[in-house]
mmCIF file of N, CA and C in Angstrom:
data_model
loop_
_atom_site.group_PDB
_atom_site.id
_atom_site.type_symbol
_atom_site.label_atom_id
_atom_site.label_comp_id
_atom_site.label_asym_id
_atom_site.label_seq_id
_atom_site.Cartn_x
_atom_site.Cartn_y
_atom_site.Cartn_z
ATOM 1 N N UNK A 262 -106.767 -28.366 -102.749
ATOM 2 C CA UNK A 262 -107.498 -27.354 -102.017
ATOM 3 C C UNK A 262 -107.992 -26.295 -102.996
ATOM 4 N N UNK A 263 -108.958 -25.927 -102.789
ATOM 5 C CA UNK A 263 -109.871 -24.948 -104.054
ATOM 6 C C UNK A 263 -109.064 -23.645 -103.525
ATOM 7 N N UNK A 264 -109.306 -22.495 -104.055
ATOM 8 C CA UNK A 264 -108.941 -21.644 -104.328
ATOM 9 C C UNK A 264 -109.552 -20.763 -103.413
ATOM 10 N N UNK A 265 -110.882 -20.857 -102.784
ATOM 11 C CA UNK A 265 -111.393 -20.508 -102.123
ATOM 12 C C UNK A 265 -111.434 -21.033 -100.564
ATOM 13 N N UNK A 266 -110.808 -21.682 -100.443
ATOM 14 C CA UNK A 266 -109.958 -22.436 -99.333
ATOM 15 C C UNK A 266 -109.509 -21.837 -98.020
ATOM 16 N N UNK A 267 -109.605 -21.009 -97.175
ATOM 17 C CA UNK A 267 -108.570 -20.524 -96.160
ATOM 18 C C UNK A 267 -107.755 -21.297 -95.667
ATOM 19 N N UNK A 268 -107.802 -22.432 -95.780
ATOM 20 C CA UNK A 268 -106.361 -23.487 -95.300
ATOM 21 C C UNK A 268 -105.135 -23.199 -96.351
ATOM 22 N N UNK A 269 -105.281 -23.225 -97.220
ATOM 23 C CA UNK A 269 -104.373 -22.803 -98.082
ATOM 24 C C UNK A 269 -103.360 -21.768 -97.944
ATOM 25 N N UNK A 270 -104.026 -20.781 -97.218
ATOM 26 C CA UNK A 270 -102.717 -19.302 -96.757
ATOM 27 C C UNK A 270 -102.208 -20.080 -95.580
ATOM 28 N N UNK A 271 -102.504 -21.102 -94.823
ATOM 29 C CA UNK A 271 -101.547 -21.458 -94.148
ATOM 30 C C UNK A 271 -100.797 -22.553 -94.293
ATOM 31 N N UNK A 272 -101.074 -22.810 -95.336
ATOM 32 C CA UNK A 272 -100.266 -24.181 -96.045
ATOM 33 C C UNK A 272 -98.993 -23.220 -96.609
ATOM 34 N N UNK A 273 -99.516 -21.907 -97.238
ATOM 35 C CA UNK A 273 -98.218 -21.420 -98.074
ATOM 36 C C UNK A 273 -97.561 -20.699 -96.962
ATOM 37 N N UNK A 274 -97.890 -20.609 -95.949
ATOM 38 C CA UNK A 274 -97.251 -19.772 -94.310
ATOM 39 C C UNK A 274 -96.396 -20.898 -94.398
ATOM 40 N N UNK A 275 -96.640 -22.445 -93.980
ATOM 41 C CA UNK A 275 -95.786 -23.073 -93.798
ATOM 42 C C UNK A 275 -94.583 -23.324 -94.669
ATOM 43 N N UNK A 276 -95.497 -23.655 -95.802
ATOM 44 C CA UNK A 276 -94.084 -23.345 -96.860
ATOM 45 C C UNK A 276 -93.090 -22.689 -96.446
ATOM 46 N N UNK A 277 -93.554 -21.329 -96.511
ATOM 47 C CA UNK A 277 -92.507 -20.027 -96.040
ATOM 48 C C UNK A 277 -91.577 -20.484 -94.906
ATOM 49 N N UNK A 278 -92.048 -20.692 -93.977
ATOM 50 C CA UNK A 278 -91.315 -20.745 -92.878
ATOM 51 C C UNK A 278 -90.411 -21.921 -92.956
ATOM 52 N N UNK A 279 -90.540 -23.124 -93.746
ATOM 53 C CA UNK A 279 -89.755 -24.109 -94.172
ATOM 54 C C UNK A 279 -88.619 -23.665 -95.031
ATOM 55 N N UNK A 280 -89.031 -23.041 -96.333
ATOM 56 C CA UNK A 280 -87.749 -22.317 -96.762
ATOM 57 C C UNK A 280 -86.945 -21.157 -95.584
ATOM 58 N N UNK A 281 -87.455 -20.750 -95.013
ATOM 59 C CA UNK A 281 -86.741 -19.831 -94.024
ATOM 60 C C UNK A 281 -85.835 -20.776 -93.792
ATOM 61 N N UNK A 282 -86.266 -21.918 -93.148
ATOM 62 C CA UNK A 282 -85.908 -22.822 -92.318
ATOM 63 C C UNK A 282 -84.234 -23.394 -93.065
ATOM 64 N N UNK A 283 -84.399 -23.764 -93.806
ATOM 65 C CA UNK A 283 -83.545 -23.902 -95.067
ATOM 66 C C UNK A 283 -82.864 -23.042 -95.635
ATOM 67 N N UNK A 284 -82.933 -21.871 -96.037
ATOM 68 C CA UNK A 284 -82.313 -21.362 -96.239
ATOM 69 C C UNK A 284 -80.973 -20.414 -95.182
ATOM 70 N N UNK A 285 -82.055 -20.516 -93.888
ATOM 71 C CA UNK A 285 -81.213 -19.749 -92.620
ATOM 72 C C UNK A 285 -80.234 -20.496 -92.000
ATOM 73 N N UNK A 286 -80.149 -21.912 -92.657
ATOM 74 C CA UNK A 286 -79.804 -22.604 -91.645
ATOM 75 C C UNK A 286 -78.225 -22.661 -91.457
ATOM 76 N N UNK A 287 -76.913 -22.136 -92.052
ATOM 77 C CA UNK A 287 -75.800 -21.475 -91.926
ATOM 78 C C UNK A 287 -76.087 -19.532 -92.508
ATOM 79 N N UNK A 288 -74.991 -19.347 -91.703
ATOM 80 C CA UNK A 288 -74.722 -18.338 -92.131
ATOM 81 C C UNK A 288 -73.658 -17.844 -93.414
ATOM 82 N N UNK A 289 -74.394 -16.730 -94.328
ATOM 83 C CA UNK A 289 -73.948 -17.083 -95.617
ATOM 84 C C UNK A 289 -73.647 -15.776 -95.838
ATOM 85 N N UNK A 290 -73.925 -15.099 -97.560
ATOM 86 C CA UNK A 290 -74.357 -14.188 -98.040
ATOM 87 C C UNK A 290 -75.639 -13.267 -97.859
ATOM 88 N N UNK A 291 -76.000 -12.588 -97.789
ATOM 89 C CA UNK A 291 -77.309 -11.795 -96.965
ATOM 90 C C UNK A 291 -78.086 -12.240 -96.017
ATOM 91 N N UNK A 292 -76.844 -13.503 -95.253
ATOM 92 C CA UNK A 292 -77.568 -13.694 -93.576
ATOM 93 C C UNK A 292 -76.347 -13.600 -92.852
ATOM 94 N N UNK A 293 -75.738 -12.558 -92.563
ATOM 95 C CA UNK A 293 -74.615 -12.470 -91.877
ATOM 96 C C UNK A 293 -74.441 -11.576 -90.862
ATOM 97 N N UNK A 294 -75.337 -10.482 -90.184
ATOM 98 C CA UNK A 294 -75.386 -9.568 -89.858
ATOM 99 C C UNK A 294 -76.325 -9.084 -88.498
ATOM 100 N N UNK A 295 -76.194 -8.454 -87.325
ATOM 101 C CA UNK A 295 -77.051 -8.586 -86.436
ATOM 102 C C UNK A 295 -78.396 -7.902 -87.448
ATOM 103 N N UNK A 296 -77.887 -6.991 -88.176
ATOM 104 C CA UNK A 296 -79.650 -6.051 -89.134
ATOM 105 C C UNK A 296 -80.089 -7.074 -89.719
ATOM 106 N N UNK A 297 -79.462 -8.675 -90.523
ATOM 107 C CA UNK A 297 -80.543 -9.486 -91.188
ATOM 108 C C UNK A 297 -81.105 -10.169 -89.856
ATOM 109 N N UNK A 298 -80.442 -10.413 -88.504
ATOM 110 C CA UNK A 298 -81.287 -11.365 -87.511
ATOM 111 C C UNK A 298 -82.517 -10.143 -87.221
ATOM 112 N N UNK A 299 -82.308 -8.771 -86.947
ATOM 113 C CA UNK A 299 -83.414 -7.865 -86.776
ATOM 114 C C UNK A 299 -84.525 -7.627 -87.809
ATOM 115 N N UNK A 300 -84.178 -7.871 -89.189
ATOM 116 C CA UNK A 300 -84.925 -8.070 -90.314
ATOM 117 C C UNK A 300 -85.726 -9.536 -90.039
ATOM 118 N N UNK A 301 -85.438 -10.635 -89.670
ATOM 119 C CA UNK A 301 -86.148 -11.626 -89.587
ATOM 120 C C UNK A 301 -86.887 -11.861 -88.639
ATOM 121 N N UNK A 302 -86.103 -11.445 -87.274
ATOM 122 C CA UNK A 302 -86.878 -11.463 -86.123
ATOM 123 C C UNK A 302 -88.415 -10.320 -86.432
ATOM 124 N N UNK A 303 -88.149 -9.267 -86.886
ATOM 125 C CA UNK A 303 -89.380 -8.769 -86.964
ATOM 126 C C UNK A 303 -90.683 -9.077 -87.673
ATOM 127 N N UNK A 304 -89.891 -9.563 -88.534
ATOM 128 C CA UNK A 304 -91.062 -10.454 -89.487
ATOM 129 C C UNK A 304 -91.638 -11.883 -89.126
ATOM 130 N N UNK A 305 -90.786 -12.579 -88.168
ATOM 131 C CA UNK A 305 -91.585 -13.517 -87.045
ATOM 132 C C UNK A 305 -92.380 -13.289 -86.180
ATOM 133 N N UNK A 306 -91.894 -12.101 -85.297
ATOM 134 C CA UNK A 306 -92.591 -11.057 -84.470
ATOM 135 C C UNK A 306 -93.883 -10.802 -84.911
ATOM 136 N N UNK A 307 -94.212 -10.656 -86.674
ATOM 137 C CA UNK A 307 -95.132 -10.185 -86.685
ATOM 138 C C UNK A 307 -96.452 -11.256 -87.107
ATOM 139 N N UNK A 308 -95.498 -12.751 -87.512
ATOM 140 C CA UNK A 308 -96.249 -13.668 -87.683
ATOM 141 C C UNK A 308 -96.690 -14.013 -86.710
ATOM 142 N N UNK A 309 -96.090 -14.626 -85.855
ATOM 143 C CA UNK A 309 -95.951 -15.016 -84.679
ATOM 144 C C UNK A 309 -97.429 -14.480 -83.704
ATOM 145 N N UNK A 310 -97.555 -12.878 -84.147
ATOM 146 C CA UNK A 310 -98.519 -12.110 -83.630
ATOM 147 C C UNK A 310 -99.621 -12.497 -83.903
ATOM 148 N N UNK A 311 -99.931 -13.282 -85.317
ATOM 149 C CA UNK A 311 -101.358 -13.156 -85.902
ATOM 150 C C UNK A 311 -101.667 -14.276 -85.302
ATOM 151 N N UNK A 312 -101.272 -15.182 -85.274
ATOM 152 C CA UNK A 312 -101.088 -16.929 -84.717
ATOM 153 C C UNK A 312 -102.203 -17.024 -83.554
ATOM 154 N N UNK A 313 -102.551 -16.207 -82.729
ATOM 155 C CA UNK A 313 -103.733 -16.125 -81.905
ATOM 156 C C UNK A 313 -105.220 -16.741 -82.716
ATOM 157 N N UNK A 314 -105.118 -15.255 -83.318
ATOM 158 C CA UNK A 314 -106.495 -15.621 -84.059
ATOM 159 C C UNK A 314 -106.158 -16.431 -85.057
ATOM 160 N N UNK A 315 -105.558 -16.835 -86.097
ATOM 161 C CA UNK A 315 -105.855 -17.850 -86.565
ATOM 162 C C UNK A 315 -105.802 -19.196 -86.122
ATOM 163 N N UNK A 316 -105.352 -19.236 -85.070
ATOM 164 C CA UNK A 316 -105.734 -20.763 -83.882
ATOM 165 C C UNK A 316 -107.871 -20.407 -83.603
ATOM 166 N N UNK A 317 -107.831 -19.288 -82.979
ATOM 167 C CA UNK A 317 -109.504 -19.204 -83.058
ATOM 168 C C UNK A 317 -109.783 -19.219 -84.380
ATOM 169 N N UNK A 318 -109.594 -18.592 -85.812
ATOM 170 C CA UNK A 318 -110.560 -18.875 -87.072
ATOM 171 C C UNK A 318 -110.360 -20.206 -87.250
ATOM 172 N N UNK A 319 -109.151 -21.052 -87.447
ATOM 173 C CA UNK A 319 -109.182 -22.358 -87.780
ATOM 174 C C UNK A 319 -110.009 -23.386 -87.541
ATOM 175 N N UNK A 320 -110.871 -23.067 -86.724
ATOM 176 C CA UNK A 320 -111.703 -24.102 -85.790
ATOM 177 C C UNK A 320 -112.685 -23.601 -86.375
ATOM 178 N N UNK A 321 -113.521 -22.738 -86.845
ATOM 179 C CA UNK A 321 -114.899 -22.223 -86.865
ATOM 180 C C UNK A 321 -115.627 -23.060 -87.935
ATOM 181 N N UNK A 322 -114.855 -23.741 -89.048
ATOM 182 C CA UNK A 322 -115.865 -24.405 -89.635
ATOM 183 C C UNK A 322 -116.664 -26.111 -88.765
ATOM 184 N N UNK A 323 -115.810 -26.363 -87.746
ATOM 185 C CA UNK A 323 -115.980 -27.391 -87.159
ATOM 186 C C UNK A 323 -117.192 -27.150 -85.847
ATOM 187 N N UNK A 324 -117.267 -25.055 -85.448
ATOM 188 C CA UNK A 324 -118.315 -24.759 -84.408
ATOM 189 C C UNK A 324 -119.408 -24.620 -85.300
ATOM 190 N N UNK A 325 -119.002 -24.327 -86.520
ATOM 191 C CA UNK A 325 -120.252 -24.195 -87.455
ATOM 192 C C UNK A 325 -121.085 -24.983 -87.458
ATOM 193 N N UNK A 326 -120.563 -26.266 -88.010
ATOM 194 C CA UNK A 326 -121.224 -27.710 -87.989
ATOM 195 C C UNK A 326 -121.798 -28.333 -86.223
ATOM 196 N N UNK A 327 -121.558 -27.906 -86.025
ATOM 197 C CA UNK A 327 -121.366 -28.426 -84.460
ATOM 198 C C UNK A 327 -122.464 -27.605 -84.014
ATOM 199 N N UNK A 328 -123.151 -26.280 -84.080
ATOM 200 C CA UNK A 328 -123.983 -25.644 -83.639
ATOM 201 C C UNK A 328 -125.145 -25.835 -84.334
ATOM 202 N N UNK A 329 -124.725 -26.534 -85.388
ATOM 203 C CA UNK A 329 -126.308 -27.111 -86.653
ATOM 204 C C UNK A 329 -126.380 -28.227 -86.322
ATOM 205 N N UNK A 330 -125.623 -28.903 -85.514
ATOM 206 C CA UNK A 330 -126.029 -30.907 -84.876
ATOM 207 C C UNK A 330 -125.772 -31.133 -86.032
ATOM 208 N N UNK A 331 -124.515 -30.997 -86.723
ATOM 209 C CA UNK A 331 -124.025 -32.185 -88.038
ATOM 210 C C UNK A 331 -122.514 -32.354 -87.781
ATOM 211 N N UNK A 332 -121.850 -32.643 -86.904
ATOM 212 C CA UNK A 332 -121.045 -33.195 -86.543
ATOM 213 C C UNK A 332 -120.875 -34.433 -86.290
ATOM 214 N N UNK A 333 -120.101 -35.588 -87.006
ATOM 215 C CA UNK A 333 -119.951 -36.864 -86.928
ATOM 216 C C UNK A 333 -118.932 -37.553 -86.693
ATOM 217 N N UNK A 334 -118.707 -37.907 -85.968
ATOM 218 C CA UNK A 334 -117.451 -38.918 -84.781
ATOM 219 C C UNK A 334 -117.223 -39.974 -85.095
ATOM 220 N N UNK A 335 -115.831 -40.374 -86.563
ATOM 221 C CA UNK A 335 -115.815 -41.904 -86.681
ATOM 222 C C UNK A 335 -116.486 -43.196 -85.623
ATOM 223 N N UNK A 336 -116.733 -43.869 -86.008
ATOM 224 C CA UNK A 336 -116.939 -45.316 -85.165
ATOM 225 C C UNK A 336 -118.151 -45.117 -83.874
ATOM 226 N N UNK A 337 -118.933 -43.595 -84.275
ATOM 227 C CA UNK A 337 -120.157 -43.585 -83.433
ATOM 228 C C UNK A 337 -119.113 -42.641 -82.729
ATOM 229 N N UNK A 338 -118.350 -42.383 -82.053
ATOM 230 C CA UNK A 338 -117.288 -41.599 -81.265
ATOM 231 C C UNK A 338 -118.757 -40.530 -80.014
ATOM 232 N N UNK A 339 -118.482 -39.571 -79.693
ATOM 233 C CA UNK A 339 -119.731 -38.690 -79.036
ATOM 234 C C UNK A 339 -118.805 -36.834 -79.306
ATOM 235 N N UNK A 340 -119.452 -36.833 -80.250
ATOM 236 C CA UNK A 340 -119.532 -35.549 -80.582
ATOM 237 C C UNK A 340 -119.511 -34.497 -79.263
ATOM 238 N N UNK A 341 -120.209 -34.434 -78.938
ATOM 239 C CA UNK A 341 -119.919 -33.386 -77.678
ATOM 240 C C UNK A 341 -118.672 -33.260 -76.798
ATOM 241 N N UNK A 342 -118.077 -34.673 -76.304
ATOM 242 C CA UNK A 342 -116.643 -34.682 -75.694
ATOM 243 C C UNK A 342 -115.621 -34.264 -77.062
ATOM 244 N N UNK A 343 -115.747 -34.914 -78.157
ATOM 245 C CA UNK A 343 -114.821 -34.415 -78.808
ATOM 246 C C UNK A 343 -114.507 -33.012 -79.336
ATOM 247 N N UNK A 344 -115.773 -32.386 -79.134
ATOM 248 C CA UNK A 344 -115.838 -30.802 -79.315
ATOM 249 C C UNK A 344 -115.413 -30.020 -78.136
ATOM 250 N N UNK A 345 -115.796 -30.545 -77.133
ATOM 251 C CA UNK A 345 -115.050 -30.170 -75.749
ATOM 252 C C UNK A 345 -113.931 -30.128 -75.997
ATOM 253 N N UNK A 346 -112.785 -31.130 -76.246
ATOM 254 C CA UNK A 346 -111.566 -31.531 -76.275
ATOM 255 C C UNK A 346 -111.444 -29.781 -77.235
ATOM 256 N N UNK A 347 -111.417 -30.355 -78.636
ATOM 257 C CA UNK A 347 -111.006 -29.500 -79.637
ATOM 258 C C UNK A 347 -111.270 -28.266 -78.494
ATOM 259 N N UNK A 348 -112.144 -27.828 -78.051
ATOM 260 C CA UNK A 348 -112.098 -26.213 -77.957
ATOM 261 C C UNK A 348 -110.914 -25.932 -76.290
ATOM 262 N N UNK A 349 -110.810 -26.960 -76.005
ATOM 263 C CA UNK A 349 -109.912 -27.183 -74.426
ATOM 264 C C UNK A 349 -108.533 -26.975 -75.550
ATOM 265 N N UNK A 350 -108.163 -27.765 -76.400
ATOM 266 C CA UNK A 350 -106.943 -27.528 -77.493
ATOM 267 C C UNK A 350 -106.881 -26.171 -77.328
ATOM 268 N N UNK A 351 -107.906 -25.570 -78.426
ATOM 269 C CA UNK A 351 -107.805 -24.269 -78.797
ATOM 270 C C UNK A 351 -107.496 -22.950 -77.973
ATOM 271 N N UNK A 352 -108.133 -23.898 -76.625
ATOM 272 C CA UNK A 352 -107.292 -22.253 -75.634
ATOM 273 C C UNK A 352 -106.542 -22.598 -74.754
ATOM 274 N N UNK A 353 -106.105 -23.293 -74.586
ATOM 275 C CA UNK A 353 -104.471 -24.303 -74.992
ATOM 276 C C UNK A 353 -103.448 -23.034 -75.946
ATOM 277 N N UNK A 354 -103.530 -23.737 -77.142
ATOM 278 C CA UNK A 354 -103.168 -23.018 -78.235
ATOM 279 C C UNK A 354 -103.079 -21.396 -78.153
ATOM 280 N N UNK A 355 -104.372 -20.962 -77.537
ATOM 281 C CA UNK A 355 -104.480 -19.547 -77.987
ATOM 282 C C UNK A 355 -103.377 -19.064 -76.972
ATOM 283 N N UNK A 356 -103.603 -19.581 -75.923
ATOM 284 C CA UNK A 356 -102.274 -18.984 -74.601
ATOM 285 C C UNK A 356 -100.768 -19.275 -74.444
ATOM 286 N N UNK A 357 -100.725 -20.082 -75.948
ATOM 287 C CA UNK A 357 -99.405 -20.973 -76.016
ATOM 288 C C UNK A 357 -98.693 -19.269 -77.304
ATOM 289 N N UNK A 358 -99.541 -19.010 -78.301
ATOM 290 C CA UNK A 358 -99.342 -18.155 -79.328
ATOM 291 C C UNK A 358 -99.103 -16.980 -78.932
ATOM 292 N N UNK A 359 -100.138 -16.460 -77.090
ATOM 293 C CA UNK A 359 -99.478 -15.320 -76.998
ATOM 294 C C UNK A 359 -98.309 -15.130 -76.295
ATOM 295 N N UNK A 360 -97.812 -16.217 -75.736
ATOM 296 C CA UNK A 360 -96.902 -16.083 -74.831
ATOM 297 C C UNK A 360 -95.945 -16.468 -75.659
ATOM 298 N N UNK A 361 -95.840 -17.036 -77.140
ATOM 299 C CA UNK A 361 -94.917 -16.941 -78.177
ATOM 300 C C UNK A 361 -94.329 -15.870 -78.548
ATOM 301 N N UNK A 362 -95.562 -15.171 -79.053
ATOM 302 C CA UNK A 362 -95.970 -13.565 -79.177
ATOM 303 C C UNK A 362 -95.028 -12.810 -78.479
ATOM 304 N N UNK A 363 -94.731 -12.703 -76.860
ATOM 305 C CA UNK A 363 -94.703 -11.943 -75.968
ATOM 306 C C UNK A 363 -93.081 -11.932 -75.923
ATOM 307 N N UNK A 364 -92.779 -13.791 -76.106
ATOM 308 C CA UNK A 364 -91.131 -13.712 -76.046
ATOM 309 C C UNK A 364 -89.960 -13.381 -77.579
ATOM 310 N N UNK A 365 -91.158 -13.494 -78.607
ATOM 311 C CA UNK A 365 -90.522 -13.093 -79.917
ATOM 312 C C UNK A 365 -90.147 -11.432 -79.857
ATOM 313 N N UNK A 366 -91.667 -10.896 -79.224
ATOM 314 C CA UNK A 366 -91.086 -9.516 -79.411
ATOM 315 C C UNK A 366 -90.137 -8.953 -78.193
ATOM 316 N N UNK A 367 -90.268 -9.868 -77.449
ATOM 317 C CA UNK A 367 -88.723 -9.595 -76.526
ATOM 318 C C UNK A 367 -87.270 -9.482 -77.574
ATOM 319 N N UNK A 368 -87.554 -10.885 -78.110
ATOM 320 C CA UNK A 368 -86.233 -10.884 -78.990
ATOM 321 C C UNK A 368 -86.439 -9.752 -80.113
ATOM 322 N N UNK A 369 -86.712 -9.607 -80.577
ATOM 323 C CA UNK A 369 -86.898 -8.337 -81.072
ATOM 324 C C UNK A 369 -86.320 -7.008 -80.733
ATOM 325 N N UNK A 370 -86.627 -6.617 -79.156
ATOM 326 C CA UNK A 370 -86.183 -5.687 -78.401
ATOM 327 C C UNK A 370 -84.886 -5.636 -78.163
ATOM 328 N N UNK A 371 -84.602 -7.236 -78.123
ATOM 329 C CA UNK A 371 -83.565 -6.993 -77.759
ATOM 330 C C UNK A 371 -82.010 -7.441 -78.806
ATOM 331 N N UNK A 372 -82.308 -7.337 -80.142
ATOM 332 C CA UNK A 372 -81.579 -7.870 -81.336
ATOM 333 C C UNK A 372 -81.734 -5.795 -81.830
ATOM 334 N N UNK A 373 -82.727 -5.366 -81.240
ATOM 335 C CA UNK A 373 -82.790 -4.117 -82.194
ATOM 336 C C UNK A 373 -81.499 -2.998 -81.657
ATOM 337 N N UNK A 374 -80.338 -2.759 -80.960
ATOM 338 C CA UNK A 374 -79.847 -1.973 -80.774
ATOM 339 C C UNK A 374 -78.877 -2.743 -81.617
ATOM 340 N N UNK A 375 -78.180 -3.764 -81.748
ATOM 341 C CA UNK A 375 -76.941 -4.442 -82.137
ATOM 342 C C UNK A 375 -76.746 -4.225 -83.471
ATOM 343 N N UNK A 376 -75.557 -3.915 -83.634
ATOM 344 C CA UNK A 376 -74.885 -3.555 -84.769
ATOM 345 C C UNK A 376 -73.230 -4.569 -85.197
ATOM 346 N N UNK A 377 -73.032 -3.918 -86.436
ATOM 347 C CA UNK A 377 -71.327 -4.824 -86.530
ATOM 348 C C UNK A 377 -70.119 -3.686 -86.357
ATOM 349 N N UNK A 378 -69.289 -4.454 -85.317
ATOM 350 C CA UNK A 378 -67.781 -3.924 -85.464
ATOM 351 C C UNK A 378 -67.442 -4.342 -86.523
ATOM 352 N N UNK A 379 -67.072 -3.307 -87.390
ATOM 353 C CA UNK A 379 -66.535 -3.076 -88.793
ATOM 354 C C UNK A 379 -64.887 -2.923 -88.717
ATOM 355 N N UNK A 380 -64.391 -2.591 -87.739
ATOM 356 C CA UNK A 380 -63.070 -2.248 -87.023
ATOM 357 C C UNK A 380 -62.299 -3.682 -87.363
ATOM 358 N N UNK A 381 -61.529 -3.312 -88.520
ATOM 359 C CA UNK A 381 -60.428 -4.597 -89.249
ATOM 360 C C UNK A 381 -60.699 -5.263 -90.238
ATOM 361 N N UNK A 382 -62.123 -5.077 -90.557
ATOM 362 C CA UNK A 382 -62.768 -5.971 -91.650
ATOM 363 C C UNK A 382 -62.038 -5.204 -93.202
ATOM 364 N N UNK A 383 -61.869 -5.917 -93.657
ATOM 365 C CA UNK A 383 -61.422 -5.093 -95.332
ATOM 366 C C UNK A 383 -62.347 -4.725 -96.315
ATOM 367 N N UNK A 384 -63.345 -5.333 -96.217
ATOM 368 C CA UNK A 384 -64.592 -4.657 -97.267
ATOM 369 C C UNK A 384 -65.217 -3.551 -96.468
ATOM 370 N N UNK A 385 -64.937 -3.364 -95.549
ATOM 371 C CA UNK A 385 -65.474 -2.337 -94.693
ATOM 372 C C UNK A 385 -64.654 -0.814 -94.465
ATOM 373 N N UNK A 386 -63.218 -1.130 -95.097
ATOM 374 C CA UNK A 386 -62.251 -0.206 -94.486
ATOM 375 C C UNK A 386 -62.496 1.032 -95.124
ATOM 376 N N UNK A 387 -63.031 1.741 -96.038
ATOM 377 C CA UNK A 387 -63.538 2.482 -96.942
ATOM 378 C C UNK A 387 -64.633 3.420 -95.748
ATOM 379 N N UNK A 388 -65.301 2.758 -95.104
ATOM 380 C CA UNK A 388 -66.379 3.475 -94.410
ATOM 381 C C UNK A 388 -65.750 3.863 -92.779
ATOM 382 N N UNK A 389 -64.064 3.367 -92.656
ATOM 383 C CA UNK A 389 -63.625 4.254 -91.113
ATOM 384 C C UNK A 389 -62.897 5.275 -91.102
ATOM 385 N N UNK A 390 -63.528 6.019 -90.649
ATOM 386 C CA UNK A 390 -63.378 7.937 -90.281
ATOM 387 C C UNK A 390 -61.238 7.466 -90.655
ATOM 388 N N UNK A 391 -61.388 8.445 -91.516
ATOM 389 C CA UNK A 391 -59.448 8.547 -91.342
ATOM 390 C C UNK A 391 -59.327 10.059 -90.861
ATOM 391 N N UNK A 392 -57.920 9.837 -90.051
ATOM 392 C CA UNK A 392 -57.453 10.594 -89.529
ATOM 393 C C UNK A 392 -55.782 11.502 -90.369
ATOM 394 N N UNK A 393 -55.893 12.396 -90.722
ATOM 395 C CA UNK A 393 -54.896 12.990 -91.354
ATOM 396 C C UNK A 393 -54.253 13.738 -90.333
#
């Protein structure tokens, strides 16, 4: 893919989200905590958000061609149903992303008050109020 490419930022999106994927997948060292699930959730939240429109930009080089009559349909295929289809996908898609959208930032809302009982932990005992 050239450099000048816009498929490419979502090739390296996927990447990303694959190492997420991998790396989140027990709980470890700096994923242990309701603040790292609120740290991640927000940053899905905010992917998650853009995912609309880039379901609508993704398609535009295909309305491009398609509005100049140079669209071509293996095996003779008919261009017009298959452009139908694709754009029936796309808002499909677009109503699938916001209602992704809608329940991520639920989780969000609702990961953001939670905190850790520190109460017994030993690397923690340093930070509970003593009483003299």
């Amino acid at each position: 893919m050239s450099d000048n490419n816009p498929a490419r930022h979502l090739s390296a999106a996927a990447e990303g989200i694959r190492t997420f994927n991998h790396t989140s997948h027990s709980v470890g060292n700096g994923w242990t905590y309701p603040s790292h699930a609120y740290s991640a959730v927000g940053n899905l939240s905010y992917l998650v958000g853009m995912l609309e429109q880039a379901v609508q930009q993704s398609v535009r080089p295909v309305m491009y061609t398609y509005e100049h009559g140079r669209v071509l349909i293996d095996n003779g295929g008919d261009a017009d149903a298959k452009v139908s289809e694709l754009v029936a996908a796309q808002r499909d898609a677009e109503a699938a992303a916001a209602a992704l959208t809608a329940a991520v930032q639920r989780m969000h809302n609702a990961v953001s008050p939670m905190g850790l009982d520190t109460t017994g932990i030993p690397e923690f005992e340093d930070d509970e109020p003593h009483t003299d």
